[in-house]
Amino acid sequence: MNEGNIIIKNASELVTCSGFKAKKGSEMNNLHIIEDGAVVIEDGIIKAVGKTAQILDEIDENKYEVIDASNKSVLPGFVDSHTHFIFGGYRAEEFNWRLSGMQYMEIMKKGGGIINSVRGTKEATREELIEEGLKRLNSMMTFGVTTVEGKSGYGLDYETEIKQLEVMKELNKIHPLDIVKTFLGAHAVPEEYKGRENEFIDFIIDRVLPEIKERNLAEFCDIFCEKNVFSVEQSRRLLSKAKEMGMKLKIHADEIVQLGGAELAAELGAVSADHLLQASDEGIKKLAEKDVVATLLPGTAFSLKEDYARARYMIDSGCAVALATDFNPGSCFTESIPLIIALATLYMNMTTEEAITALTINGAAAVSRADEIGSIDVGKKGDIVIHEFPSYKYIPYHIGVSTVEKVIKNGILVYDKCKVFEK
Ligand code: IZC
Ligand code: ZN
């Protein structure tokens, strides 16, 4: 029996989320469910999907590891398409300041916030970052995540930005989860460039981007386009250059102040525009027209006590919405997918089906991998999660608790909750 050859059979619901591109508007409600379903994975790739009886008719079970998913629901692995999971140090004291009323941007102006994590990340050794990174990836896996996007941005200098990206490259080799790397050198203005933001953008364009491109250290380029951080003009300049160099684009857009980040994402053909709490009607319309995935991060709005992004309006306007954790040490220190699902369904008026689409095929689209992951379709990677209840409907219903029982990555069982405690 080869590693990566597995059959999952008798699933009461095989929730395929079938599709090879982002689902927009009302399409987000269609999960393409097969009752009493089975999936066959060979050499890590999905080879067959269908009713159990029909699948077992066609293949020889003895050639595979067999998992019986009776009374369970089986879904594609979740794609967490927006995180900042490589950082040194923590910002627990800032959480307390926020509880006593201090605003996120006020903390940042005082040299806390992102700059605080920059200090911690500069001090951390590669080995420390790898060790912490492994623990965080393991935790994400317990929530059913099989692909995660990770950003640099806690270096803001040449060495540390590269160090973060190299750490993610190394983690991608040693951990089963797939990591999509994003360069976020323009995450904040470092002390030494205060008041010289344009020169900092020049430094990134001239010194850091070419090295990243040359060594293929990141697939995406991102920027924190925000009042008192980087303007729309500065964002346009950096992202246009990155695009010219062949990188794909993401943008932290309209999170705290409505600057026109959504419009810029549409203008530049970004793969995703993220946050969007304050995005304008016009900006939202453009995201839908230009097929830019609207990546919503409700954990951040929750943690910062902000109003949620207008998910309902976006979906009804024909957008493809993705959901992600924004896991980071400041504005949203959580890798909890169940929390994100709870907020999306209960507070953003997304349907359960839309929330699942947003974390699977649309999450995959937000990292340009909808042809490879995000659904249970023949030809895609065997990234599958078995949930312990018979229907996907239990996922939001079991509020804030992970329903994940087993995680299969490239056809290999990499996490099994049942192995933690057996009576
Ligand atoms: O470290 O606070 N918003 N970037 C933009 C963040 C939040 C992460 C952080
Ligand atoms: Zn972010």
Coordinates of C-alpha atoms and ligand atoms in Angstrom, one line a residue:
M1 CA 0.0 0.0 0.0
N2 CA 1.5 3.3 -1.1
E3 CA 1.6 6.3 1.3
G4 CA -1.0 8.8 -0.1
N5 CA -3.4 6.1 -1.2
I6 CA -6.5 6.3 0.9
I7 CA -10.3 5.8 0.6
I8 CA -12.8 7.6 2.7
K9 CA -16.1 5.9 2.4
N10 CA -19.7 5.9 3.8
A11 CA -19.6 9.7 4.6
S12 CA -23.1 10.7 5.5
E13 CA -22.3 14.0 3.7
L14 CA -19.4 14.4 1.3
V15 CA -19.4 18.2 1.0
T16 CA -17.4 18.6 -2.2
C17 CA -17.6 22.4 -2.6
S18 CA -17.0 21.4 -6.2
G19 CA -15.4 24.0 -8.5
F20 CA -12.2 25.3 -10.0
K21 CA -12.6 29.0 -9.5
A22 CA -14.0 31.4 -6.9
K23 CA -17.8 31.3 -6.4
K24 CA -19.5 34.6 -6.6
G25 CA -22.8 35.9 -5.2
S26 CA -25.5 33.3 -5.0
E27 CA -23.2 30.5 -6.3
M28 CA -21.7 30.6 -2.8
N29 CA -24.7 28.7 -1.4
N30 CA -24.1 25.6 -3.5
L31 CA -21.9 23.1 -1.7
H32 CA -22.5 20.2 -4.1
I33 CA -23.1 17.5 -1.5
I34 CA -23.0 13.8 -2.2
E35 CA -24.9 11.7 0.4
D36 CA -23.3 8.4 1.4
G37 CA -20.2 9.6 -0.5
A38 CA -16.7 8.3 -1.0
V39 CA -13.5 9.8 -2.2
V40 CA -10.4 7.9 -3.5
I41 CA -6.9 9.4 -3.2
E42 CA -4.0 8.0 -5.1
D43 CA -0.4 9.3 -4.6
G44 CA -1.9 12.3 -2.8
I45 CA -4.2 13.3 -5.6
I46 CA -8.0 12.8 -5.7
K47 CA -8.8 10.0 -8.2
A48 CA -12.5 9.4 -7.8
V49 CA -15.5 11.1 -6.0
G50 CA -19.0 9.7 -5.9
K51 CA -21.5 7.5 -4.0
T52 CA -19.8 4.8 -1.9
A53 CA -21.6 1.9 -3.6
Q54 CA -20.5 3.0 -7.0
I55 CA -16.9 3.8 -6.0
L56 CA -16.4 0.5 -4.3
D57 CA -17.7 -1.3 -7.3
E58 CA -15.0 0.2 -9.4
I59 CA -11.9 -0.2 -7.2
D60 CA -10.0 -2.7 -5.2
E61 CA -10.2 -1.6 -1.5
N62 CA -7.1 -3.6 -0.6
K63 CA -4.8 -1.2 -2.4
Y64 CA -5.7 1.6 0.0
E65 CA -5.8 2.6 3.6
V66 CA -9.6 2.7 4.3
I67 CA -11.3 5.2 6.6
D68 CA -15.0 4.6 7.4
A69 CA -16.7 8.0 7.7
S70 CA -20.2 6.6 8.6
N71 CA -22.1 9.3 10.5
K72 CA -19.5 11.9 9.7
S73 CA -19.4 14.8 7.2
V74 CA -16.3 15.1 5.0
L75 CA -15.2 18.4 3.6
P76 CA -12.2 19.9 1.8
G77 CA -9.4 21.2 4.1
F78 CA -9.9 24.8 5.0
V79 CA -7.7 27.4 3.4
D80 CA -6.7 30.2 5.8
S81 CA -5.8 32.8 3.2
H82 CA -4.7 35.7 5.5
T83 CA -2.3 35.3 8.4
H84 CA 0.8 36.9 9.9
F85 CA 1.9 33.7 11.7
I86 CA 5.6 34.2 11.8
F87 CA 6.6 36.7 14.6
G88 CA 8.7 37.0 17.7
G89 CA 7.4 38.1 21.0
Y90 CA 3.8 38.7 22.0
R91 CA 1.6 41.8 22.7
A92 CA -0.6 40.6 25.6
E93 CA -0.1 44.0 27.4
E94 CA -1.6 45.8 24.3
F95 CA -4.7 43.6 24.6
N96 CA -5.2 45.0 28.1
W97 CA -4.7 48.5 26.9
R98 CA -7.3 48.0 24.3
L99 CA -9.7 46.6 26.9
S100 CA -9.3 49.9 28.8
G101 CA -10.3 51.8 25.7
M102 CA -7.1 52.6 23.8
Q103 CA -7.5 52.3 20.0
Y104 CA -5.3 50.1 17.8
M105 CA -4.0 53.0 15.8
E106 CA -3.2 55.0 19.0
I107 CA -1.1 52.1 20.2
M108 CA 0.7 52.1 16.9
K109 CA 1.4 55.8 17.0
K110 CA 3.0 55.3 20.4
G111 CA 5.5 52.9 18.9
G112 CA 3.6 49.8 20.0
G113 CA 1.6 47.6 17.7
I114 CA 3.3 46.3 14.6
I115 CA 6.6 48.0 15.6
N116 CA 6.5 46.1 18.9
S117 CA 6.4 42.8 16.9
V118 CA 9.1 44.1 14.6
R119 CA 11.4 44.4 17.6
G120 CA 10.5 40.9 18.8
T121 CA 11.0 39.4 15.3
K122 CA 14.4 41.0 14.8
E123 CA 15.5 39.6 18.1
A124 CA 14.3 36.1 17.4
T125 CA 16.6 33.6 15.8
R126 CA 15.6 31.6 12.8
E127 CA 15.4 28.5 15.0
E128 CA 13.1 30.2 17.5
L129 CA 10.8 31.4 14.7
I130 CA 10.7 27.9 13.2
E131 CA 9.9 26.3 16.5
E132 CA 7.1 28.7 17.2
G133 CA 5.9 28.4 13.7
L134 CA 5.6 24.6 13.9
K135 CA 3.5 24.9 17.1
R136 CA 1.2 27.4 15.4
L137 CA 0.8 25.2 12.2
N138 CA 0.0 22.3 14.4
S139 CA -2.7 24.3 16.1
M140 CA -4.2 25.4 12.8
M141 CA -4.3 21.8 11.7
T142 CA -6.6 20.9 14.6
F143 CA -9.0 23.4 13.2
G144 CA -9.0 21.7 9.8
V145 CA -6.7 24.0 7.9
T146 CA -4.6 22.4 5.2
T147 CA -3.2 25.4 3.4
V148 CA -2.2 28.7 5.1
E149 CA -1.1 32.0 3.7
G150 CA 1.7 33.7 5.7
K151 CA 3.0 37.2 5.5
S152 CA 6.3 38.8 6.3
G153 CA 6.1 42.4 7.6
Y154 CA 7.6 42.2 11.0
G155 CA 11.1 43.0 9.8
L156 CA 10.7 46.2 7.7
D157 CA 14.3 45.8 6.9
Y158 CA 16.2 43.7 4.4
E159 CA 17.5 41.0 6.7
T160 CA 14.4 40.4 8.8
E161 CA 11.9 40.4 6.0
I162 CA 14.0 37.8 4.1
K163 CA 14.4 35.9 7.4
Q164 CA 10.7 35.6 7.8
L165 CA 10.2 34.4 4.3
E166 CA 13.0 31.9 4.6
V167 CA 11.5 30.6 7.8
M168 CA 8.2 30.0 6.0
K169 CA 10.0 28.3 3.2
E170 CA 11.7 25.9 5.6
L171 CA 8.4 25.3 7.5
N172 CA 6.7 24.5 4.2
K173 CA 9.3 21.7 3.8
I174 CA 9.1 20.2 7.2
H175 CA 5.4 20.6 8.1
P176 CA 2.5 18.9 6.2
L177 CA 0.5 22.1 5.8
D178 CA 1.2 24.1 2.6
I179 CA 2.3 27.6 3.1
V180 CA 1.7 30.4 0.6
K181 CA 4.2 33.2 1.1
T182 CA 3.4 36.9 0.9
F183 CA 5.9 39.7 1.1
L184 CA 4.4 42.5 3.3
G185 CA 7.5 44.7 3.6
A186 CA 5.2 47.7 3.6
H187 CA 3.4 46.8 6.8
A188 CA 4.3 49.9 8.8
V189 CA 6.8 52.7 8.5
P190 CA 9.9 51.9 10.5
E191 CA 11.3 54.5 13.0
E192 CA 14.2 55.4 10.8
Y193 CA 11.9 56.3 7.9
K194 CA 9.3 58.3 9.9
G195 CA 8.2 61.2 7.6
R196 CA 10.1 59.7 4.7
E197 CA 7.5 57.1 3.6
N198 CA 8.2 57.6 -0.1
E199 CA 11.9 56.8 0.5
F200 CA 10.9 53.6 2.4
I201 CA 8.8 52.6 -0.6
D202 CA 11.8 53.3 -2.9
F203 CA 14.0 51.1 -0.6
I204 CA 11.5 48.2 -0.8
I205 CA 11.2 48.6 -4.6
D206 CA 15.0 48.9 -5.2
R207 CA 16.5 46.8 -2.6
V208 CA 14.1 44.1 -1.2
L209 CA 11.7 43.2 -4.0
P210 CA 14.3 42.3 -6.6
E211 CA 15.9 39.8 -4.1
I212 CA 12.6 38.3 -3.2
K213 CA 11.7 37.9 -6.9
E214 CA 15.1 36.5 -7.8
R215 CA 15.1 33.9 -5.0
N216 CA 11.4 33.2 -5.4
L217 CA 10.8 33.9 -1.8
A218 CA 7.2 35.1 -2.1
E219 CA 4.4 34.7 -4.5
F220 CA 2.3 37.7 -3.4
C221 CA 3.1 41.3 -2.6
D222 CA 0.8 43.0 -0.1
I223 CA 0.7 46.5 1.6
F224 CA -1.1 48.0 4.6
C225 CA -2.9 50.8 2.7
E226 CA -4.3 52.8 5.6
K227 CA -4.5 56.4 7.0
N228 CA -1.2 57.2 8.8
V229 CA 0.4 54.1 7.3
F230 CA 0.7 54.0 3.4
S231 CA -1.4 56.1 1.1
V232 CA -3.3 54.9 -2.0
E233 CA -0.6 56.6 -4.1
Q234 CA 2.2 54.8 -2.3
S235 CA 0.3 51.5 -2.5
R236 CA -0.3 51.9 -6.2
R237 CA 3.4 52.6 -6.8
L238 CA 4.7 49.6 -4.8
L239 CA 2.0 47.1 -6.1
S240 CA 2.4 48.2 -9.7
K241 CA 6.1 47.6 -9.5
A242 CA 5.5 44.1 -7.9
K243 CA 3.0 43.3 -10.6
E244 CA 5.5 44.4 -13.3
M245 CA 8.0 41.9 -11.7
G246 CA 5.4 39.1 -12.0
M247 CA 4.2 39.0 -8.5
K248 CA 0.5 38.5 -7.6
L249 CA -1.1 41.2 -5.4
K250 CA -3.0 41.4 -2.2
I251 CA -3.9 44.6 -0.3
H252 CA -4.9 45.4 3.3
A253 CA -7.7 47.7 2.2
D254 CA -10.2 50.0 3.9
E255 CA -9.8 48.4 7.3
I256 CA -10.0 51.5 9.6
V257 CA -10.6 54.4 7.3
Q258 CA -12.3 54.5 3.8
L259 CA -9.3 55.4 1.6
G260 CA -10.3 53.6 -1.7
G261 CA -8.2 50.5 -1.2
A262 CA -10.9 48.3 -2.7
E263 CA -11.0 50.5 -5.8
L264 CA -7.2 50.2 -6.0
A265 CA -7.3 46.4 -5.7
A266 CA -9.8 46.4 -8.7
E267 CA -7.7 48.8 -10.7
L268 CA -4.5 46.7 -10.3
G269 CA -6.2 43.3 -10.7
A270 CA -5.2 42.1 -7.2
V271 CA -6.1 38.5 -6.4
S272 CA -7.7 39.7 -3.1
A273 CA -8.6 42.8 -1.2
D274 CA -8.6 42.1 2.5
H275 CA -10.4 43.5 5.6
L276 CA -12.8 46.0 3.8
L277 CA -14.7 47.0 6.9
Q278 CA -15.1 50.5 5.5
A279 CA -15.1 49.7 1.7
S280 CA -17.4 51.9 -0.3
D281 CA -20.4 50.7 -2.4
E282 CA -18.5 51.7 -5.5
G283 CA -15.4 49.8 -4.4
I284 CA -17.4 46.7 -3.7
K285 CA -19.0 46.9 -7.1
K286 CA -15.6 47.0 -8.7
L287 CA -14.3 44.0 -6.7
A288 CA -17.2 42.0 -8.1
E289 CA -16.7 43.2 -11.7
K290 CA -12.9 42.6 -11.6
D291 CA -13.1 39.2 -9.9
V292 CA -11.1 40.3 -6.9
V293 CA -11.8 38.1 -3.9
A294 CA -13.1 40.0 -0.9
T295 CA -11.3 38.4 2.0
L296 CA -13.1 39.2 5.2
L297 CA -11.5 38.9 8.7
P298 CA -14.2 39.0 11.3
G299 CA -11.9 37.9 14.1
T300 CA -10.1 41.3 13.7
A301 CA -13.3 43.3 13.8
F302 CA -14.4 41.3 16.9
S303 CA -11.1 41.8 18.6
L304 CA -10.9 45.5 17.8
K305 CA -14.6 46.0 18.6
E306 CA -15.2 47.4 15.2
D307 CA -18.3 46.9 13.0
Y308 CA -18.1 43.9 10.7
A309 CA -17.4 44.1 7.0
R310 CA -20.6 44.2 4.9
A311 CA -20.5 40.5 3.9
R312 CA -24.2 40.3 3.0
Y313 CA -24.0 43.4 0.8
M314 CA -20.9 42.1 -0.9
I315 CA -22.3 38.7 -1.7
D316 CA -25.6 40.2 -2.9
S317 CA -23.5 42.6 -5.1
G318 CA -21.9 39.5 -6.8
C319 CA -18.6 39.4 -4.9
A320 CA -16.6 36.3 -4.2
V321 CA -16.1 36.4 -0.4
A322 CA -13.4 34.5 1.4
L323 CA -13.0 34.3 5.2
A324 CA -9.7 34.0 7.0
T325 CA -8.4 34.4 10.6
D326 CA -5.8 37.2 10.2
F327 CA -3.9 35.3 12.9
N328 CA -1.4 37.9 14.2
P329 CA 0.1 38.9 17.6
G330 CA -1.8 42.2 17.7
S331 CA -5.2 42.9 16.2
C332 CA -6.3 39.3 16.2
F333 CA -4.4 36.6 18.1
T334 CA -6.4 33.6 17.1
E335 CA -6.1 30.8 14.7
S336 CA -9.6 29.6 15.5
I337 CA -11.7 28.8 12.4
P338 CA -14.7 28.0 14.6
L339 CA -14.6 31.5 16.0
I340 CA -14.5 32.9 12.4
I341 CA -17.5 30.8 11.4
A342 CA -19.5 31.8 14.4
L343 CA -18.9 35.5 13.7
A344 CA -19.6 35.1 10.0
T345 CA -22.9 33.3 10.5
L346 CA -24.2 35.0 13.6
Y347 CA -23.0 38.6 13.1
M348 CA -22.3 39.0 9.4
N349 CA -25.5 37.3 8.2
M350 CA -23.7 34.8 6.0
T351 CA -25.4 31.5 5.5
T352 CA -23.6 28.3 6.8
E353 CA -23.1 27.4 3.1
E354 CA -21.5 30.7 2.2
A355 CA -19.2 30.5 5.2
I356 CA -18.0 27.1 4.2
T357 CA -17.5 28.2 0.6
A358 CA -15.6 31.2 1.9
L359 CA -13.2 29.0 3.8
T360 CA -12.7 26.4 1.1
I361 CA -12.9 27.1 -2.7
N362 CA -12.9 30.9 -2.2
G363 CA -10.0 30.7 0.3
A364 CA -8.2 28.7 -2.4
A365 CA -9.0 31.4 -5.0
A366 CA -7.7 34.1 -2.6
V367 CA -4.3 32.4 -2.8
S368 CA -4.6 31.6 -6.6
R369 CA -5.0 27.9 -6.0
A370 CA -8.6 27.2 -6.9
D371 CA -7.5 24.8 -9.6
E372 CA -5.5 22.7 -7.0
I373 CA -7.2 22.8 -3.6
G374 CA -10.4 24.1 -1.9
S375 CA -12.8 21.4 -3.2
I376 CA -13.1 17.6 -3.4
D377 CA -12.8 17.2 -7.2
V378 CA -10.8 14.7 -9.3
G379 CA -7.3 16.0 -10.0
K380 CA -7.0 18.2 -6.9
K381 CA -4.8 17.5 -3.9
G382 CA -6.1 15.0 -1.4
D383 CA -6.6 17.6 1.4
I384 CA -9.7 16.4 3.2
V385 CA -11.1 16.9 6.7
I386 CA -13.5 14.5 8.5
H387 CA -15.8 16.3 10.9
E388 CA -17.3 14.4 13.8
F389 CA -21.0 15.1 13.0
P390 CA -23.2 13.7 10.2
S391 CA -23.9 17.1 8.6
Y392 CA -21.9 20.2 7.8
K393 CA -24.8 22.0 9.5
Y394 CA -23.3 21.1 12.9
I395 CA -20.1 23.1 12.1
P396 CA -21.5 26.6 13.0
Y397 CA -24.1 25.1 15.4
H398 CA -21.3 23.8 17.6
I399 CA -20.3 27.3 18.5
G400 CA -16.7 28.0 18.9
V401 CA -15.6 24.4 19.1
S402 CA -13.6 22.5 16.5
T403 CA -15.6 19.7 14.9
V404 CA -12.5 18.3 13.2
E405 CA -11.8 14.7 13.8
K406 CA -9.2 13.8 11.2
V407 CA -7.1 15.8 8.8
I408 CA -5.8 14.2 5.6
K409 CA -3.1 16.1 3.7
N410 CA -2.0 14.9 0.3
G411 CA -3.7 11.6 1.0
I412 CA -1.9 11.1 4.3
L413 CA -3.6 11.1 7.7
V414 CA -1.7 13.9 9.6
Y415 CA -4.1 14.6 12.5
D416 CA -6.4 12.3 14.4
K417 CA -8.3 13.7 17.4
C418 CA -9.3 10.1 18.4
K419 CA -5.6 9.4 19.0
V420 CA -5.4 12.0 21.7
F421 CA -7.4 10.1 24.3
E422 CA -8.9 6.7 24.1
K423 CA -10.8 5.0 26.9
Ligands
IZC1 O1 0.5 43.0 13.9 O2 -1.2 44.3 14.2 N1 -3.6 45.3 10.8 N2 -1.6 44.5 10.4 C1 -2.6 45.3 9.9 C2 -2.0 43.9 11.5 C3 -3.2 44.5 11.8 C4 -1.2 43.0 12.3 C5 -0.6 43.5 13.5
ZN2 ZN -3.4 41.3 7.9

